[in-house]
mmCIF file of C-alpha atoms in Angstrom:
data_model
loop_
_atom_site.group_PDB
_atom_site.id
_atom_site.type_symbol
_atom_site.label_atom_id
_atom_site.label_comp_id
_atom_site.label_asym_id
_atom_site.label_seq_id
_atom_site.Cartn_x
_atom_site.Cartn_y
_atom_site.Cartn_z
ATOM 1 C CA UNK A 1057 167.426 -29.584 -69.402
ATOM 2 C CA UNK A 1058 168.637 -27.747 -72.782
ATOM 3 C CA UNK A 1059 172.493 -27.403 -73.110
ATOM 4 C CA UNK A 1060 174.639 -26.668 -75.612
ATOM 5 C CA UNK A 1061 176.605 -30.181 -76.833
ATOM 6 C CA UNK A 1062 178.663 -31.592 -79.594
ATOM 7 C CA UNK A 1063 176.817 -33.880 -81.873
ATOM 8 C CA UNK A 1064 179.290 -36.527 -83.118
ATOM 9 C CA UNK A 1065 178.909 -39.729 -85.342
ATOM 10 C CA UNK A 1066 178.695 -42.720 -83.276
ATOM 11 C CA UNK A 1067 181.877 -44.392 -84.213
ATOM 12 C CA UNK A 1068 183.321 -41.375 -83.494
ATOM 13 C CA UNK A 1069 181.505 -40.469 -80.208
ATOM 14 C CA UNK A 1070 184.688 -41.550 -77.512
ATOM 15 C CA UNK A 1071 187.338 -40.384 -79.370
ATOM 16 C CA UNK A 1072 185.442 -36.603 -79.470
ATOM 17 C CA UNK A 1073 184.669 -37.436 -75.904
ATOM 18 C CA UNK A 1074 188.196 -37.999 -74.975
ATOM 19 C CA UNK A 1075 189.268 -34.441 -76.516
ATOM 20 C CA UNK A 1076 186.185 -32.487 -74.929
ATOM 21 C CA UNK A 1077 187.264 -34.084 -71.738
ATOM 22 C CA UNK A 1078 190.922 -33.563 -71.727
ATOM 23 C CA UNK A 1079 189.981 -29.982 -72.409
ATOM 24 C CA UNK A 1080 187.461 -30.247 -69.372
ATOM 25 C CA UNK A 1081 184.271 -28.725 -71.669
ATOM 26 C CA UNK A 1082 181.852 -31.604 -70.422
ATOM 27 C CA UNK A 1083 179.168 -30.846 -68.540
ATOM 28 C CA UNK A 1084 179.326 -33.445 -65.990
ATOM 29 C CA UNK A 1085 175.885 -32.414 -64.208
ATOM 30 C CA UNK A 1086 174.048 -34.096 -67.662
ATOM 31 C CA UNK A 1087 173.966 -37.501 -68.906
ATOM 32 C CA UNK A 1088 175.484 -38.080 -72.853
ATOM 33 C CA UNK A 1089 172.503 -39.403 -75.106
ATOM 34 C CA UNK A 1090 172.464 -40.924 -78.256
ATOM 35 C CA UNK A 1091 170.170 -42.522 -81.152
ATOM 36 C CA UNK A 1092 170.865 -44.725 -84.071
ATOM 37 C CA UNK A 1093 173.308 -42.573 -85.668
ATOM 38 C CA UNK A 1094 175.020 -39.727 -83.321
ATOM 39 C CA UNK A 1095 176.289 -39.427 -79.574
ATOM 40 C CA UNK A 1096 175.357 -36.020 -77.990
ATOM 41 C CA UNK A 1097 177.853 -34.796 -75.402
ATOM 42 C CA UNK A 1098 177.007 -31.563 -73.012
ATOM 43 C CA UNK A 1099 179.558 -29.077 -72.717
ATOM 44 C CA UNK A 1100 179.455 -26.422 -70.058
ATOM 45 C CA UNK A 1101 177.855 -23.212 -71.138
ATOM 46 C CA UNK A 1102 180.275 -20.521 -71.354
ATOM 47 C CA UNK A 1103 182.318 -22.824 -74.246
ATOM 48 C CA UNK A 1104 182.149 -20.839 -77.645
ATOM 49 C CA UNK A 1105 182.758 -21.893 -81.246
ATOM 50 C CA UNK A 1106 186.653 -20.532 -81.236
ATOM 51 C CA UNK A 1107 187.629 -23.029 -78.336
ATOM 52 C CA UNK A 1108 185.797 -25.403 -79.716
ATOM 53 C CA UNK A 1109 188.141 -25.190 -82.774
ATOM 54 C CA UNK A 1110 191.076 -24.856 -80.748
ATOM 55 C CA UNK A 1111 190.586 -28.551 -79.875
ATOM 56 C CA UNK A 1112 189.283 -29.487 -83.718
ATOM 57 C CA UNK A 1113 187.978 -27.151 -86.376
ATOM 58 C CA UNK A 1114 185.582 -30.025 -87.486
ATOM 59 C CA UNK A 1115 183.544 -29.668 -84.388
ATOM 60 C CA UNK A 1116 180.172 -27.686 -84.195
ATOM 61 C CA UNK A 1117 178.451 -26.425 -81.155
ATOM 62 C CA UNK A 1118 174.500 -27.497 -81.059
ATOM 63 C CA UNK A 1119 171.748 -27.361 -78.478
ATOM 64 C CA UNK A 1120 169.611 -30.161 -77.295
ATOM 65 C CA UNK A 1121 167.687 -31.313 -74.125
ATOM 66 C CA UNK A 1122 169.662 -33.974 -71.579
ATOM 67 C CA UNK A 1123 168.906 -35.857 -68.257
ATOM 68 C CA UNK A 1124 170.698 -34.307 -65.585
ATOM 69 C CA UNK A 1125 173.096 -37.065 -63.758
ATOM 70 C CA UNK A 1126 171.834 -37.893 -60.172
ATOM 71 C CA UNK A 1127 174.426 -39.532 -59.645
ATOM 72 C CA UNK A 1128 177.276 -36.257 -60.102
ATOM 73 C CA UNK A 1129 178.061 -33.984 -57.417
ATOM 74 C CA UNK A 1130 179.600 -31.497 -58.049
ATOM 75 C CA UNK A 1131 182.934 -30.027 -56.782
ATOM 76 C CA UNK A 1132 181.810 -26.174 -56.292
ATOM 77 C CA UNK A 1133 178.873 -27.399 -54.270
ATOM 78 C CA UNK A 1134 180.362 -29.531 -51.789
ATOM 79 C CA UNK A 1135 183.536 -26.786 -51.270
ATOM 80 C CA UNK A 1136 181.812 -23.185 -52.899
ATOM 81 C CA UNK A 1137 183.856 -22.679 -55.630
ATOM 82 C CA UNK A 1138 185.371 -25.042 -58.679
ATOM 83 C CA UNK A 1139 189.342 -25.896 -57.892
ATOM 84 C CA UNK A 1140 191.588 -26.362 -60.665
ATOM 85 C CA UNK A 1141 193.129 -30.149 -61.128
ATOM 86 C CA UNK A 1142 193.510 -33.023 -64.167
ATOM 87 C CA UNK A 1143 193.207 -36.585 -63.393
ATOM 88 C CA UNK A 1144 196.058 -38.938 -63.537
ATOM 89 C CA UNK A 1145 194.968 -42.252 -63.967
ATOM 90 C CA UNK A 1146 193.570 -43.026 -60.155
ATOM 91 C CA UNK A 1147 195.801 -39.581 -59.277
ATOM 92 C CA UNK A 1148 194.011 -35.832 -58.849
ATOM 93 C CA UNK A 1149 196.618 -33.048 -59.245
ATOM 94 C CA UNK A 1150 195.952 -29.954 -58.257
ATOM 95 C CA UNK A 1151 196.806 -26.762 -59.686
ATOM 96 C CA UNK A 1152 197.699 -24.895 -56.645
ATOM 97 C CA UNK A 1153 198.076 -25.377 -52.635
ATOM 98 C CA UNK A 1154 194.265 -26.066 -51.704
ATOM 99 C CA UNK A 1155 192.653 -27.007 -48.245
ATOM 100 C CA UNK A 1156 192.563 -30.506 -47.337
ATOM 101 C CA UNK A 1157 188.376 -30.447 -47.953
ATOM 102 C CA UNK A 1158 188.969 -29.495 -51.396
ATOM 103 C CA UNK A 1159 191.064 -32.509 -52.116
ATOM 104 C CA UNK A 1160 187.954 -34.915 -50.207
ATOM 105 C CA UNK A 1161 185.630 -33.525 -52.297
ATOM 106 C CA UNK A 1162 187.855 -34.217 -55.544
ATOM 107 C CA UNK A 1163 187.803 -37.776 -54.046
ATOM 108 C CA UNK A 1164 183.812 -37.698 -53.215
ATOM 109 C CA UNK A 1165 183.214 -35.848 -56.571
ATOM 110 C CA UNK A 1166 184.826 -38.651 -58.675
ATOM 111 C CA UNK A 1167 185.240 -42.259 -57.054
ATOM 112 C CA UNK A 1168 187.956 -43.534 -59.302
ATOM 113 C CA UNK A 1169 190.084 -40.808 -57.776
ATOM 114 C CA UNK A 1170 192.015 -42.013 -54.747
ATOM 115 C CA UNK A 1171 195.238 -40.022 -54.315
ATOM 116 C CA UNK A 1172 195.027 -36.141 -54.928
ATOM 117 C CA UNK A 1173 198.317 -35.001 -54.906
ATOM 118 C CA UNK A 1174 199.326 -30.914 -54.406
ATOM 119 C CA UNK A 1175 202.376 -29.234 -56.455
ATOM 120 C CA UNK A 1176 205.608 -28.725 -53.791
ATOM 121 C CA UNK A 1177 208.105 -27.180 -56.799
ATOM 122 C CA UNK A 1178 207.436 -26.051 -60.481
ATOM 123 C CA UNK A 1179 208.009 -27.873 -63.420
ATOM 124 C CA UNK A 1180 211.912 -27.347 -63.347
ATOM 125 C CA UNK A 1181 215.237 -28.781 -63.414
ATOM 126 C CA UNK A 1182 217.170 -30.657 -66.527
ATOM 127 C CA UNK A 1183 214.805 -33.608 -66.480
ATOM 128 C CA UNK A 1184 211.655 -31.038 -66.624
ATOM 129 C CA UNK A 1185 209.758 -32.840 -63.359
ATOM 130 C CA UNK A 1186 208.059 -31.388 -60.570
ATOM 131 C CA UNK A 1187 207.447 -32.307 -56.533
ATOM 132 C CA UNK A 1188 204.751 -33.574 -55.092
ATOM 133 C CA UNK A 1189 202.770 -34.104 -51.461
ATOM 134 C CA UNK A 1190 199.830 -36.027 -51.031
ATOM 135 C CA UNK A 1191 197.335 -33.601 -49.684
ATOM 136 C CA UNK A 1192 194.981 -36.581 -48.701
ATOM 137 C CA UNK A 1193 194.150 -40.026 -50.148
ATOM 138 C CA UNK A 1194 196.267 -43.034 -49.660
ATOM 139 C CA UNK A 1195 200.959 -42.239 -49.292
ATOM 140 C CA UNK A 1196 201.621 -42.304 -53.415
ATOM 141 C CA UNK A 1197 202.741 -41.155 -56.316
ATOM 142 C CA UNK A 1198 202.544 -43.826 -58.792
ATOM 143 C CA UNK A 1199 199.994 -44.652 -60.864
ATOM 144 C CA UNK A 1200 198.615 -46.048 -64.135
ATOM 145 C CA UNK A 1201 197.001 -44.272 -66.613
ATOM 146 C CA UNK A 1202 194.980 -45.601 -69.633
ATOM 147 C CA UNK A 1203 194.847 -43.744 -73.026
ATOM 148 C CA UNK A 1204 193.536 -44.606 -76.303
ATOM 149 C CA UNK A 1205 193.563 -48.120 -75.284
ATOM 150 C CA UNK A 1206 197.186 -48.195 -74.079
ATOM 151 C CA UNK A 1207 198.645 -48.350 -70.831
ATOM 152 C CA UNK A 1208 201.662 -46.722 -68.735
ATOM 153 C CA UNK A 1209 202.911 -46.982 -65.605
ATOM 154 C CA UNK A 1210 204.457 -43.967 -64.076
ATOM 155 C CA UNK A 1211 205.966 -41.806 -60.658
ATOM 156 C CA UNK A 1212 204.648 -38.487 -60.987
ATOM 157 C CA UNK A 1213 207.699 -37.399 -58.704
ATOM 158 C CA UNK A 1214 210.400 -38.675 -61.152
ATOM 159 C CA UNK A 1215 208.414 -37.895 -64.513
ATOM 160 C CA UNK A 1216 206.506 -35.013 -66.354
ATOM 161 C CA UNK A 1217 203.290 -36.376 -67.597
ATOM 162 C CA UNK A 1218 200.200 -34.609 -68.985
ATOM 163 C CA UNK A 1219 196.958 -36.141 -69.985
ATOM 164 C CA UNK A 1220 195.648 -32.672 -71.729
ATOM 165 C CA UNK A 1221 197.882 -33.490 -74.785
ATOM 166 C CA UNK A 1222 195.770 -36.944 -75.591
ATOM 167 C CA UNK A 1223 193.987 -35.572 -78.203
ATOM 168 C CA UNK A 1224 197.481 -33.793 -79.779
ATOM 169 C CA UNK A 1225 199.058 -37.276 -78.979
ATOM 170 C CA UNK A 1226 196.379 -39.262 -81.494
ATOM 171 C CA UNK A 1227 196.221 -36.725 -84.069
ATOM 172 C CA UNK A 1228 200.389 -37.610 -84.419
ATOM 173 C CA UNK A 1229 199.962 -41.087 -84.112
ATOM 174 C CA UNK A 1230 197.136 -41.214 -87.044
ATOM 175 C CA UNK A 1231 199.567 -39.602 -89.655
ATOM 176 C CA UNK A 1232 202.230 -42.301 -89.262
ATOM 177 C CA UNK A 1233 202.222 -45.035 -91.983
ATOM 178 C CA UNK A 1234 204.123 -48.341 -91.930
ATOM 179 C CA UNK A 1235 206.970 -47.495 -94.055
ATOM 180 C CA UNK A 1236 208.848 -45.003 -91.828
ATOM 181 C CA UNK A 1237 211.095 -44.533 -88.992
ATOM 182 C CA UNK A 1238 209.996 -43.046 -86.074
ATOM 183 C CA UNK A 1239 212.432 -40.717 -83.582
ATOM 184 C CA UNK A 1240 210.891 -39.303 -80.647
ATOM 185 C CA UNK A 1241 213.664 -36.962 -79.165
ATOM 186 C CA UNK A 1242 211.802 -36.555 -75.537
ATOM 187 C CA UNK A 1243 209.794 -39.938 -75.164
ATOM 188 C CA UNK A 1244 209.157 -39.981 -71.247
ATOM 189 C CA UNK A 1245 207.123 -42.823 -70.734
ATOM 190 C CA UNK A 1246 205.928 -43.008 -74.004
ATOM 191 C CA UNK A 1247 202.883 -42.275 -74.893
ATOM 192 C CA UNK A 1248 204.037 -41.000 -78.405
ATOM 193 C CA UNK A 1249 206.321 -43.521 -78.978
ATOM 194 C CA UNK A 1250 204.574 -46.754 -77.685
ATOM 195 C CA UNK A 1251 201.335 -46.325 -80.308
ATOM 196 C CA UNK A 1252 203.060 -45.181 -82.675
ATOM 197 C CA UNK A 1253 205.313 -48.155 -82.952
ATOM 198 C CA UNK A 1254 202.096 -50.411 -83.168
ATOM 199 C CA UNK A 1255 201.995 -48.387 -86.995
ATOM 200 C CA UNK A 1256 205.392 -47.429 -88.081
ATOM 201 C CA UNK A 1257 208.456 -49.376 -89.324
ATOM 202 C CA UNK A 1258 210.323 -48.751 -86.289
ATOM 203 C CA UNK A 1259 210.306 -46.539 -83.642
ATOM 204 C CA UNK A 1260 213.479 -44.940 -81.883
ATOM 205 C CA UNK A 1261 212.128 -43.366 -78.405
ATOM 206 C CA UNK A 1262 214.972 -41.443 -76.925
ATOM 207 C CA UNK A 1263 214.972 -39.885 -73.041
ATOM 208 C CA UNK A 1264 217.638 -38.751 -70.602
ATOM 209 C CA UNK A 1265 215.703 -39.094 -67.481
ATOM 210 C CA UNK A 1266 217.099 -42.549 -66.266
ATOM 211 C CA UNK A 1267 213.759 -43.010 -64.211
ATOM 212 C CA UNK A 1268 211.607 -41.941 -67.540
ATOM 213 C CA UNK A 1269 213.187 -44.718 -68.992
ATOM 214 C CA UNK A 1270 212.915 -47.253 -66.686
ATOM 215 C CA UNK A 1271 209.463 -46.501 -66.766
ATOM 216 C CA UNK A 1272 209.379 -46.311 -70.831
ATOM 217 C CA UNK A 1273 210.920 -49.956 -70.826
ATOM 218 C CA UNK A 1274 208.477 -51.059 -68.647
ATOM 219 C CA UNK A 1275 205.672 -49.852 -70.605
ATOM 220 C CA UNK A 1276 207.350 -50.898 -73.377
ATOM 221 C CA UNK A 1277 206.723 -54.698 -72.229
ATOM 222 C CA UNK A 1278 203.412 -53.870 -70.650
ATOM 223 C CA UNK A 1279 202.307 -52.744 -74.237
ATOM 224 C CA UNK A 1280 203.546 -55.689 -76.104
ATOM 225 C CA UNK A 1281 205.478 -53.119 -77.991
ATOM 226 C CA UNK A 1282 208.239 -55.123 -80.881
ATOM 227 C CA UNK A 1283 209.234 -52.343 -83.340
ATOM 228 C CA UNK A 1284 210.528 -50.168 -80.795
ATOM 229 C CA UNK A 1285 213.938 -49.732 -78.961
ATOM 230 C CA UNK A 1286 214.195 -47.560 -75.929
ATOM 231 C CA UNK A 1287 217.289 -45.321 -75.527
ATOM 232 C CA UNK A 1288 218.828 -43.376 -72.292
ATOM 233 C CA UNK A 1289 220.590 -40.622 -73.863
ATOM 234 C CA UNK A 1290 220.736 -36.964 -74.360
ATOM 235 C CA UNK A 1291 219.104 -36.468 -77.740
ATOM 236 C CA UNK A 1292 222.169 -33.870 -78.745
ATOM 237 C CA UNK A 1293 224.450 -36.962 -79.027
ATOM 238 C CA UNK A 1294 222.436 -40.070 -79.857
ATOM 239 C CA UNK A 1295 222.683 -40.607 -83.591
ATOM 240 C CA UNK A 1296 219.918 -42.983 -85.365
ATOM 241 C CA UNK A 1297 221.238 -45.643 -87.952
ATOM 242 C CA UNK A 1298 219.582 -43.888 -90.741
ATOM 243 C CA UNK A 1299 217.951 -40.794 -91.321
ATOM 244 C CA UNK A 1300 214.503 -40.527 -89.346
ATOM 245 C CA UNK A 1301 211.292 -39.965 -91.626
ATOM 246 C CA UNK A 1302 209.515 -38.232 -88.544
ATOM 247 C CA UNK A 1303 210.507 -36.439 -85.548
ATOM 248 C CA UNK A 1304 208.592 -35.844 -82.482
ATOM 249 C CA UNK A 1305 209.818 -32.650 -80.193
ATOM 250 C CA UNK A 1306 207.330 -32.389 -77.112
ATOM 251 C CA UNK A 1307 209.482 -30.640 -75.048
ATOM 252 C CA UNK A 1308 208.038 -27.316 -75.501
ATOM 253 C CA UNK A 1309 210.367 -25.242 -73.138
ATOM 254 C CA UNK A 1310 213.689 -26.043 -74.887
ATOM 255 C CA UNK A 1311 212.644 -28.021 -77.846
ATOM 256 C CA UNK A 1312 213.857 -24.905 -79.582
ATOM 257 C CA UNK A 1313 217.502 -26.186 -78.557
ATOM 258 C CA UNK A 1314 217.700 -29.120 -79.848
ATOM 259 C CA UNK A 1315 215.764 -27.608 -83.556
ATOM 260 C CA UNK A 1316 219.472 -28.218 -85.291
ATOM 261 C CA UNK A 1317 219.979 -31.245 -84.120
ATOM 262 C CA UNK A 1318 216.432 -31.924 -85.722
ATOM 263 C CA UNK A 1319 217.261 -30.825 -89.166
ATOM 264 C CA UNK A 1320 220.437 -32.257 -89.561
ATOM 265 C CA UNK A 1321 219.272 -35.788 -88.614
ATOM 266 C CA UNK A 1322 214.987 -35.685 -90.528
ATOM 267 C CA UNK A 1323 215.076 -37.385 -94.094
ATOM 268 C CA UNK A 1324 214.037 -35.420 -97.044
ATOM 269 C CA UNK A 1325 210.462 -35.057 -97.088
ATOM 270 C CA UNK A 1326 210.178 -36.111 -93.490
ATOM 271 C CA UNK A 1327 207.979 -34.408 -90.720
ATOM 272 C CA UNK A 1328 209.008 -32.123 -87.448
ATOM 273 C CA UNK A 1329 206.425 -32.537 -85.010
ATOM 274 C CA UNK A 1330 207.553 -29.225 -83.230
ATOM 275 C CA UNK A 1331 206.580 -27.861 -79.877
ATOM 276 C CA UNK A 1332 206.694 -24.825 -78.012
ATOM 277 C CA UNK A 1333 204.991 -22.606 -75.056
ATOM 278 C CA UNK A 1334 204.448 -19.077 -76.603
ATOM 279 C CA UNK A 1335 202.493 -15.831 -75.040
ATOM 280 C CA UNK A 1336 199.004 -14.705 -76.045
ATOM 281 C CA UNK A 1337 199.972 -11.550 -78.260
ATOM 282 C CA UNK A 1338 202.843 -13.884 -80.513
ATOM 283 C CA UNK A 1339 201.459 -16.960 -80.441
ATOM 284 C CA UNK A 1340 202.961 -17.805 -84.231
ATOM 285 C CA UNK A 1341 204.916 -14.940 -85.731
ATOM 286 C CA UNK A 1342 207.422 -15.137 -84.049
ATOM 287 C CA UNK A 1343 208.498 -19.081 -83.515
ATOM 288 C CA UNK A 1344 207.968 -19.621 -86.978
ATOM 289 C CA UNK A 1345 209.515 -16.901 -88.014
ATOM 290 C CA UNK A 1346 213.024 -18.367 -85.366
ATOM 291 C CA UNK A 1347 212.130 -21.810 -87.032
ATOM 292 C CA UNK A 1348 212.377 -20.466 -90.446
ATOM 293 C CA UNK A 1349 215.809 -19.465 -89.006
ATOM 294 C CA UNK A 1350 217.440 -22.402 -87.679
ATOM 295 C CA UNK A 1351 216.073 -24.207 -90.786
ATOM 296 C CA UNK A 1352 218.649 -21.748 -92.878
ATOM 297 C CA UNK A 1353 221.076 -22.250 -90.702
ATOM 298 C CA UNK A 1354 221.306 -25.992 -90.665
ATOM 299 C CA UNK A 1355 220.910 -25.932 -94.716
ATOM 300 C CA UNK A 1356 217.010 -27.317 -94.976
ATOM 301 C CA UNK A 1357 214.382 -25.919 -96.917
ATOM 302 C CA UNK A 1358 210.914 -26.370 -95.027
ATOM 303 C CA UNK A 1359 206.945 -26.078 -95.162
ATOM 304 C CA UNK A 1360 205.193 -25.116 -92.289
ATOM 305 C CA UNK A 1361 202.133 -27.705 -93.132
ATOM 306 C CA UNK A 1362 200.344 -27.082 -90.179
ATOM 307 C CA UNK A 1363 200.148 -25.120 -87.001
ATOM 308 C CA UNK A 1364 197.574 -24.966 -84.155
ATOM 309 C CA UNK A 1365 197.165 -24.266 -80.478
ATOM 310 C CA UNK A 1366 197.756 -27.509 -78.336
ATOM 311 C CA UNK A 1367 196.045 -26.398 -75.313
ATOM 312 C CA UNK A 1368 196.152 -23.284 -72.976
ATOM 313 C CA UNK A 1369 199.128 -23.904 -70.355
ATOM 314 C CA UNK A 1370 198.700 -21.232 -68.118
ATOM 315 C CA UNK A 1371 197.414 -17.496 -68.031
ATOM 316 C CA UNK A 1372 198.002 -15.832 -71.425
ATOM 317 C CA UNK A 1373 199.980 -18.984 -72.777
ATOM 318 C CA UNK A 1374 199.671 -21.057 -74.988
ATOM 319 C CA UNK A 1375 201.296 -24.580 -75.847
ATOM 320 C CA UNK A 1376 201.931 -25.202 -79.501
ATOM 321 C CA UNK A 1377 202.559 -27.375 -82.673
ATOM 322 C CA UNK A 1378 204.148 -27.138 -86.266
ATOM 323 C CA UNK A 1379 204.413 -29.314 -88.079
ATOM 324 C CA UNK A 1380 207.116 -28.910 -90.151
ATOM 325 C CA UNK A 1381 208.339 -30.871 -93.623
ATOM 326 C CA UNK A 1382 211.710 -30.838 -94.896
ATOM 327 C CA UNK A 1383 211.462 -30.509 -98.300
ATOM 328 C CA UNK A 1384 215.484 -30.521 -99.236
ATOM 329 C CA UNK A 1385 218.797 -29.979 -98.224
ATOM 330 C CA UNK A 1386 221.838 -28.338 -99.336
ATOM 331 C CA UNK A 1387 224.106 -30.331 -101.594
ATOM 332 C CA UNK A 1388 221.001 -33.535 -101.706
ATOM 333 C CA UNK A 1389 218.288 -34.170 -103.355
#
């Protein structure tokens, strides 16, 4: 069957399959071929060239023939129609309150699936978690969930976890170098914080959900993780022992809050890994334009190195990054 696909490099093959699948663009109905030198990946059909770059500019669409998978069934034909839900480790979420069949054919659709959970409350409260009931599948919410060859153990019902931002989460991780200090202001389980700590001097991953950092410390020690210390604190107060020479802010709805607490703490010439949820029509204007802002305000002078779309949250929204260096401060140099 011809499809459009990705053609990638084969030591690069999993690590493009990883992003086209956390953005769901594989084509699950074909089987992924390859030859001595490149892994071709289906994506579904209605993917274009600008959401393709949206995930990585480096990426080009192609067209080749593929083996359909006898193996798949699909979701829409089991149910009629294709329900929205990510995979948590062995955990389904749904999107929205679905039918008990939908969740069976989740299950039937992909075996490794064996919990599918359905959305009780949104994402709310100072912690920034969400409620859960199992629509069918065994009585959980735990799980573990593998990513880039780490692992972390979590409780969906006392944590805010998303596997869409694995691709944002390497592309982080792969600019650290093993000279600097680490702060992540909003580690969670830590799945910034754990990798990175593999590559940096130290890492410093900060969280003031008591049951996020149970479950950091425990994946701390699941890891093998040594240049890394785990703190339960509000990341307003906690002071580092020196300055930090990067600084991770995925909390997108209020990272804004803590942007002053940010600038006063980065080293000169340090990075701001900054995140934030912004609507369709401003998707950049206007945050950098507040960043710019709060950078004058807390004396910094900045570059805005990079900035890109993260991932679509929800209708006409958008999840984003700067990154942000601090090129000097008032009264230092």
């Amino acid at each position: 069957m011809r499809s459009k696909c990705v053609k990638a490099p084969k030591g690069e093959g999993e690590n493009v399959r990883r992003m086209l699948a956390a953005s769901e663009f594989i084509d699950q109905r074909l089987k992924i071929r390859s030859d001595e030198g490149y892994v071709y990946i289906p994506v579904i059909s209605n993917i274009s060239a600008e959401m393709l770059a949206r995930i990585d500019p480096s990426l080009r669409l192609e067209e080749c023939d593929f083996e359909e998978n006898e193996r798949f069934k699909r979701i829409e034909d089991i149910v009629g129609f294709s329900p929205s839900f990510e995979v948590i480790g062995d955990i389904a979420v749904v999107a929205e309150e679905y039918g008990v069949e939908v969740g069976r054919a989740i299950m039937e659709a992909h075996k490794n699936v064996k919990v599918v959970l359905v959305p009780t409350t949104p994402v709310t409260g100072e912690f920034r978690v969400r409620h859960y009931r199992v629509l069918c599948g065994e009585s959980r919410t735990t799980t573990t969930y593998r990513e880039h060859g780490f692992v972390y153990e979590m409780d969906l019902n006392k944590v805010y976890f998303s596997p869409r931002l694995a691709t944002e989460r390497k592309r982080v991780i792969d600019q650290v170098s093993d000279m600097e200090l680490v702060l992540d202001m909003f580690a969670g389980v830590g799945p910034f914080a754990i990798p990175i700590s593999k590559k940096a001097l130290y890492t410093i991953a900060v969280d003031k959900n008591p049951d996020a950092f149970e479950y950091l410390k425990r994946n701390i020690a699941l890891n093998k993780a040594m240049r890394i210390e785990a703190v339960n604190a509000d990341a307003r107060e906690f002071r580092p022992p020196q300055p930090p020479d990067r600084i991770i802010m995925n909390l997108p709805h209020s990272a804004r809050e803590f942007l002053d607490i940010a600038f006063g703490l980065i080293n000169i010439g340090g990075i701001i890994h900054y995140y934030d949820i912004r609507p369709e029509g401003e998707i950049f204007d206007a945050v950098v334009g507040m960043v710019r802002s709060k950078a004058r305000e807390s004396g910094c002078l900045i570059e805005i190195m990079n900035k890109r779309i993260v991932r679509s949250y929800a209708p006409h929204e958008y999840n984003i990054v700067l990154d942000i260096r601090v090129t000097g401060k008032a009264g230092l140099k």
